[in-house]
Amino acid sequence: MQDHRWVLNPVGRHGVPWLTRTGCKKVLVMMDQMVAGTRLLDLLPLLEVDHRVQVVFTMPEPPEFWRASHEFVEAQGGVVIPWSQARHLRFDLAIAAGQFGIDEVDAPVMLVPHGYGFGQYRLRPRVAGDDRKLVMNLDREHLMRDGRVRAEVVVLIHHAEREVLARTCPEALPHAVVAGNIAFDRLLASLEARERYRRALKATGRRKLVVISSTWTSQSAFGRHPDLFERIMDQLPPDDYQVVGLLHPNIWAHHGRRQVRAWLEGCLRAGLGLVPPEEGWRAALIAADVVVGDYGSVTGYAAGLGTPLLLAAEPDDAPLEGSPTEALLDTAWRWKPERALLPQLEELAASHTPDTYIEVRRRLTSRPGQAAAILRRTMYGLLGLTEPARPACASPVALPTLVS
């Protein structure tokens, strides 16, 4: 759905007479879908507080239009410029977490990953039969157009991704910056608030918090087990356990909030705490005593924190060699739905150690604690500005809220 209206804004020439702060560098945040947008919001505190910077948002139009993604962008409270207008303006920097539209903006583009990196993507059939190819965002198909690299900077979370890039698109190597993982760094920066997060999620007293996490598609935990939440909640005494659900933003966006809530209505009445798709998943992982999840990145982040977990679903295809997903699938205990849950949780607790998922943690970032500093330095270099004197730090995540 294209929006052909032009809006008065602080970056176009028609808005100049109305400016209160002039001479600002203009930054365009390109949110092509909700899940990518949540990662971009991790970066914005690194530059939007600067009085020399004006940030605006747009929504590049992919072939499939998701209303929920537009609602997410509008809810951020920033100036939102229609895509049809943004393509005709000049910016000093554009930040994107997806490839839609990055060829069409007049700006140096910094392309960042969401999930837990470009290297999480799997082997999938190219056509019917045995011919298979790597499908990820680090190949020429995604990174190049008309013989040139589409982004001025391609942000990687791990040096292993640079090795992948050397095979799949060596032309992009001069544009690659191994910055580490800002999402994981924010998790680590939030650990001290664990008890506050637990109270916000109603895990009070001696109650243990069980987090159920599902990525999207029919291969996910929620896709393979439509009664996943009911089966787990039916076996956990409510006086001893609080259950919180985390569903991938694309589930909410594609099926609709009303439908998702309707599917889980019985569980919500029974006390399920359901975290909205925009934010709250990190606070829930920090607060969790155990996670029941699948191969999605949220489960991988739980493993990186050292949280005991049960794997409820695996992908049909093999994960990329060397990826966090591969390490997770190699290590995690499997949930056995035919067995009683409480004995499984007891066995898991008895076998789990802080180092159980050390390999997952190693693969989540090769610059632990450094992402904020590297990302800010990179963005300010593209903007042609000196960095602020204050240190660049990953900020703790906010207290979570629950779907009512």
XYZ file of C-alpha atoms in Angstrom:
404
model
C 0.000 0.000 0.000
C 1.728 3.165 -1.170
C 1.109 6.447 0.643
C 1.421 9.268 -1.911
C 0.778 12.098 0.544
C 3.706 14.414 1.251
C 4.076 15.494 4.851
C 5.763 18.547 6.299
C 8.934 17.326 8.020
C 12.202 18.596 9.511
C 14.490 17.157 6.799
C 12.871 18.387 3.575
C 13.442 21.881 2.172
C 9.768 22.796 2.524
C 10.030 22.370 6.295
C 12.958 24.757 6.736
C 10.861 27.822 7.753
C 9.349 25.849 10.621
C 12.632 24.511 12.034
C 13.547 25.341 15.620
C 16.894 23.553 15.481
C 18.789 24.072 12.248
C 21.870 22.513 10.683
C 21.177 18.992 11.968
C 22.518 15.899 10.262
C 19.585 13.958 8.842
C 19.223 10.247 9.709
C 16.636 8.010 8.080
C 15.564 4.862 9.950
C 14.148 2.312 7.511
C 11.773 -0.088 9.282
C 10.536 -2.573 6.704
C 8.998 -4.893 9.314
C 8.475 -5.036 13.060
C 11.184 -7.566 13.887
C 13.799 -5.496 12.042
C 12.488 -2.326 13.630
C 13.028 -3.635 17.137
C 16.727 -4.074 16.381
C 17.038 -0.580 14.955
C 15.587 0.785 18.185
C 18.619 -0.692 19.963
C 20.850 1.600 17.909
C 18.958 4.870 18.120
C 19.927 5.804 21.709
C 23.521 5.926 20.459
C 22.851 9.007 18.329
C 19.345 10.473 18.640
C 20.133 12.320 21.895
C 22.744 14.364 20.016
C 21.558 17.955 19.406
C 23.300 17.864 16.031
C 21.140 14.989 14.752
C 17.534 14.773 13.502
C 16.088 11.246 13.163
C 13.065 10.442 11.004
C 11.418 7.146 10.097
C 10.054 5.547 6.969
C 8.555 2.203 5.979
C 9.957 0.799 2.724
C 7.221 -1.100 0.922
C 8.117 -4.771 0.453
C 6.048 -6.852 -1.983
C 3.887 -8.019 0.925
C 2.340 -5.254 3.005
C 1.858 -5.920 6.750
C -0.418 -3.444 8.486
C 1.038 -4.329 11.892
C 4.481 -3.172 10.829
C 3.151 0.247 9.864
C 1.329 0.497 13.178
C 4.604 -0.314 14.954
C 6.473 2.436 13.124
C 3.733 4.988 13.791
C 3.754 4.070 17.501
C 7.410 5.062 17.963
C 6.530 8.733 18.281
C 8.991 9.941 15.669
C 8.389 11.804 12.438
C 7.241 9.240 9.857
C 7.773 10.100 6.208
C 5.906 8.166 3.517
C 8.220 5.951 1.498
C 7.216 7.697 -1.718
C 8.527 10.945 -0.207
C 11.618 9.571 1.549
C 12.960 8.325 -1.774
C 13.131 11.915 -3.034
C 14.999 13.413 -0.068
C 18.691 13.524 0.771
C 19.931 12.080 4.093
C 23.328 11.989 5.760
C 22.789 8.409 6.962
C 20.206 5.675 6.485
C 20.008 2.728 8.881
C 18.270 -0.472 7.822
C 17.885 -3.991 9.187
C 16.579 -5.379 5.906
C 17.360 -4.916 2.227
C 14.014 -3.550 1.031
C 14.511 -0.128 -0.489
C 18.160 0.461 0.369
C 19.005 1.057 -3.314
C 16.391 3.792 -3.557
C 17.501 6.179 -0.807
C 19.916 9.054 -1.334
C 22.198 8.350 1.641
C 25.063 6.155 2.778
C 23.349 3.044 4.162
C 24.375 1.074 7.233
C 22.867 -2.417 7.068
C 22.534 -4.210 10.420
C 21.285 -7.740 11.185
C 18.343 -8.706 13.340
C 17.740 -12.017 15.115
C 21.229 -13.078 16.052
C 23.063 -12.250 12.910
C 23.138 -12.769 9.186
C 24.655 -16.215 9.745
C 21.555 -17.724 11.344
C 19.997 -18.626 8.005
C 19.730 -22.236 6.903
C 20.263 -24.512 3.962
C 17.069 -24.634 1.892
C 16.151 -26.216 -1.443
C 16.734 -23.923 -4.408
C 14.283 -25.944 -6.519
C 12.575 -29.291 -6.129
C 15.145 -32.031 -5.756
C 18.547 -32.177 -4.118
C 20.020 -28.891 -5.349
C 20.538 -26.776 -2.238
C 22.040 -23.393 -1.540
C 22.850 -21.198 1.406
C 20.026 -18.739 1.933
C 21.192 -15.819 4.012
C 21.691 -12.116 3.657
C 25.428 -12.394 3.026
C 25.396 -13.438 -0.633
C 25.682 -11.406 -3.821
C 21.954 -11.696 -4.492
C 21.214 -9.662 -1.350
C 24.294 -7.453 -1.046
C 24.940 -6.294 -4.618
C 23.063 -4.485 -7.394
C 24.440 -3.484 -10.787
C 27.972 -4.445 -9.841
C 28.172 -2.448 -6.609
C 27.683 -3.216 -2.924
C 24.299 -1.866 -1.872
C 25.323 -0.646 1.617
C 28.211 1.549 2.631
C 28.576 -0.510 5.822
C 27.494 -4.106 6.451
C 27.462 -4.771 10.194
C 28.398 -8.267 11.374
C 28.101 -9.656 14.887
C 30.896 -12.223 14.691
C 34.196 -12.667 12.895
C 32.870 -16.025 11.650
C 30.365 -14.084 9.538
C 33.261 -12.293 7.912
C 34.633 -15.682 6.880
C 31.248 -16.554 5.381
C 31.190 -13.222 3.573
C 34.614 -13.911 2.077
C 33.089 -16.967 0.386
C 29.670 -15.631 -0.547
C 30.365 -12.009 -1.522
C 34.036 -11.014 -1.238
C 33.267 -7.680 -2.887
C 31.515 -6.653 0.346
C 34.476 -7.367 2.622
C 35.780 -3.758 2.523
C 32.330 -2.651 3.712
C 32.085 -5.139 6.601
C 32.374 -4.039 10.231
C 32.418 -6.692 12.957
C 30.611 -4.760 15.670
C 29.433 -7.474 18.043
C 25.849 -7.976 19.159
C 24.013 -4.963 20.577
C 20.950 -7.071 21.462
C 23.041 -9.466 23.559
C 25.015 -6.641 25.130
C 21.739 -5.056 26.250
C 20.768 -8.374 27.829
C 24.000 -8.462 29.786
C 23.606 -4.816 30.804
C 20.166 -5.664 32.239
C 21.093 -8.602 34.479
C 21.141 -6.523 37.658
C 17.435 -5.751 37.198
C 16.392 -9.420 37.274
C 14.265 -9.199 40.405
C 12.452 -6.120 39.111
C 11.672 -7.928 35.871
C 10.417 -10.952 37.803
C 8.017 -8.831 39.826
C 6.729 -7.146 36.665
C 6.059 -10.607 35.199
C 4.293 -11.773 38.382
C 6.973 -14.283 39.361
C 6.840 -13.409 43.041
C 7.764 -15.304 46.179
C 8.955 -18.841 45.561
C 7.283 -19.175 42.161
C 9.564 -20.228 39.327
C 9.228 -18.514 35.971
C 8.851 -20.702 32.894
C 9.140 -18.820 29.597
C 7.689 -20.381 26.448
C 9.257 -18.980 23.284
C 8.333 -19.584 19.661
C 9.709 -18.238 16.419
C 7.414 -18.129 13.390
C 6.550 -20.493 10.465
C 5.006 -23.953 10.630
C 8.330 -25.400 11.814
C 8.295 -23.345 15.023
C 7.251 -24.554 18.456
C 3.855 -22.847 18.194
C 3.463 -24.090 14.627
C 4.250 -27.717 15.409
C 2.403 -27.742 18.752
C -0.737 -25.555 18.588
C -1.583 -26.693 22.128
C 1.932 -25.951 23.424
C 0.851 -23.401 26.022
C -2.111 -25.444 27.264
C -0.035 -28.616 27.653
C 2.641 -26.899 29.681
C 0.333 -24.820 31.849
C -1.884 -27.800 32.649
C 1.096 -29.557 34.250
C 2.526 -26.706 36.297
C 0.972 -25.914 39.704
C 0.115 -22.183 39.608
C 1.218 -21.719 43.207
C 4.720 -22.835 42.225
C 5.075 -21.632 38.624
C 4.368 -18.536 36.581
C 4.299 -19.017 32.789
C 5.133 -16.251 30.306
C 4.832 -16.496 26.526
C 7.055 -14.914 23.867
C 5.803 -15.114 20.272
C 7.813 -13.875 17.297
C 6.607 -10.480 16.000
C 5.785 -12.037 12.630
C 3.190 -14.296 14.282
C 1.426 -11.228 15.628
C 1.821 -9.305 12.385
C 0.605 -12.061 10.065
C -2.185 -13.613 12.118
C -3.290 -10.462 13.954
C -3.344 -9.507 17.622
C -6.989 -10.379 18.007
C -6.483 -13.885 16.641
C -3.357 -14.592 18.683
C -5.100 -13.490 21.840
C -8.152 -15.586 20.959
C -6.016 -18.699 20.432
C -4.501 -18.202 23.887
C -7.643 -16.945 25.651
C -7.971 -19.981 27.907
C -4.333 -19.743 28.960
C -4.626 -16.021 29.600
C -7.591 -16.650 31.877
C -5.529 -19.305 33.660
C -2.729 -16.809 34.361
C -0.463 -16.860 31.303
C 1.597 -13.698 31.006
C 1.876 -12.824 27.331
C 4.575 -10.350 26.317
C 3.689 -8.010 23.422
C 5.789 -8.298 20.263
C 7.396 -4.868 20.414
C 9.617 -5.406 23.476
C 9.806 -7.340 26.720
C 11.383 -10.552 25.503
C 14.794 -9.679 26.917
C 13.423 -8.850 30.341
C 11.533 -12.153 30.306
C 14.682 -14.110 29.431
C 16.624 -12.467 32.250
C 13.808 -13.253 34.689
C 13.345 -16.868 33.541
C 14.233 -19.932 35.568
C 13.718 -22.191 32.547
C 12.845 -21.663 28.871
C 10.850 -23.966 26.614
C 11.640 -22.851 23.086
C 12.674 -23.746 19.566
C 15.497 -22.974 17.154
C 14.664 -19.257 17.022
C 17.045 -16.555 18.128
C 15.195 -15.841 21.398
C 15.946 -19.391 22.570
C 19.539 -18.891 21.483
C 19.810 -15.741 23.562
C 18.406 -17.649 26.558
C 21.136 -20.227 26.064
C 23.714 -17.444 25.834
C 22.584 -16.259 29.259
C 23.110 -19.762 30.626
C 19.407 -20.433 31.260
C 18.222 -24.071 31.437
C 16.017 -24.861 28.450
C 14.007 -27.539 26.708
C 13.877 -27.561 22.918
C 10.295 -28.031 21.674
C 10.881 -27.818 17.903
C 13.709 -28.142 15.387
C 13.945 -26.871 11.800
C 13.535 -29.257 8.896
C 16.826 -28.122 7.361
C 20.309 -28.239 8.807
C 21.518 -24.985 10.388
C 24.477 -23.111 8.997
C 27.746 -24.626 10.177
C 29.294 -22.529 12.933
C 26.093 -20.627 13.722
C 24.565 -20.210 17.202
C 21.641 -22.340 16.003
C 23.973 -25.238 15.260
C 25.488 -25.056 18.757
C 22.025 -24.823 20.314
C 20.724 -27.895 18.477
C 23.878 -29.835 19.366
C 23.492 -29.151 23.089
C 19.899 -28.569 24.155
C 17.704 -31.063 25.964
C 14.591 -32.011 24.001
C 11.102 -31.573 25.397
C 9.254 -34.879 25.285
C 5.532 -34.028 25.161
C 4.552 -37.645 25.792
C 6.258 -37.528 29.207
C 5.192 -35.631 32.318
C 6.764 -32.175 32.386
C 7.780 -31.848 36.030
C 10.186 -34.825 35.972
C 11.750 -33.384 32.829
C 12.290 -30.058 34.575
C 13.849 -31.831 37.555
C 16.209 -33.796 35.307
C 17.105 -30.639 33.416
C 17.915 -28.766 36.632
C 20.090 -31.626 37.839
C 22.137 -31.800 34.619
C 22.441 -28.105 33.782
C 25.615 -26.154 34.557
C 26.553 -22.519 33.860
C 28.790 -23.744 31.023
C 26.211 -25.954 29.303
C 25.719 -23.444 26.514
C 29.127 -21.807 26.497
C 29.532 -22.525 22.776
C 26.253 -20.800 21.954
C 27.449 -17.773 23.905
C 30.755 -17.705 22.030
C 28.930 -17.661 18.713
C 26.534 -14.865 19.663
C 29.264 -12.234 19.513
C 32.992 -11.914 18.992
C 33.015 -8.397 20.470
C 31.323 -8.877 23.857
C 30.388 -5.588 25.457
C 31.780 -3.537 22.555
C 28.821 -3.209 20.174
C 27.622 0.196 21.377
C 31.054 1.777 21.004
C 31.742 0.247 17.573
C 28.297 1.038 16.195
C 28.388 4.628 17.405
C 31.861 5.163 15.992
C 30.718 3.749 12.658
C 27.566 5.875 12.475
C 29.376 9.069 13.427
C 32.049 8.327 10.836
C 29.372 8.092 8.153
C 27.770 11.300 9.431
C 31.074 13.163 9.441
C 30.626 14.178 13.081
C 32.904 13.895 16.099
C 31.575 11.517 18.720
C 30.159 12.825 22.008
C 32.569 12.755 24.937
C 30.364 10.465 27.020
C 31.078 6.715 26.692
C 28.863 4.684 24.381
C 27.093 2.045 26.465
C 24.450 -0.585 25.858
C 21.426 0.529 27.828
C 19.410 -1.813 30.096
C 15.994 -2.800 28.777
C 12.808 -1.369 30.237
C 10.441 -3.136 32.606
C 8.238 -5.533 30.639
C 4.504 -5.172 30.201
C 1.952 -7.922 29.560
C -0.895 -8.188 27.079
C -4.081 -7.548 29.020
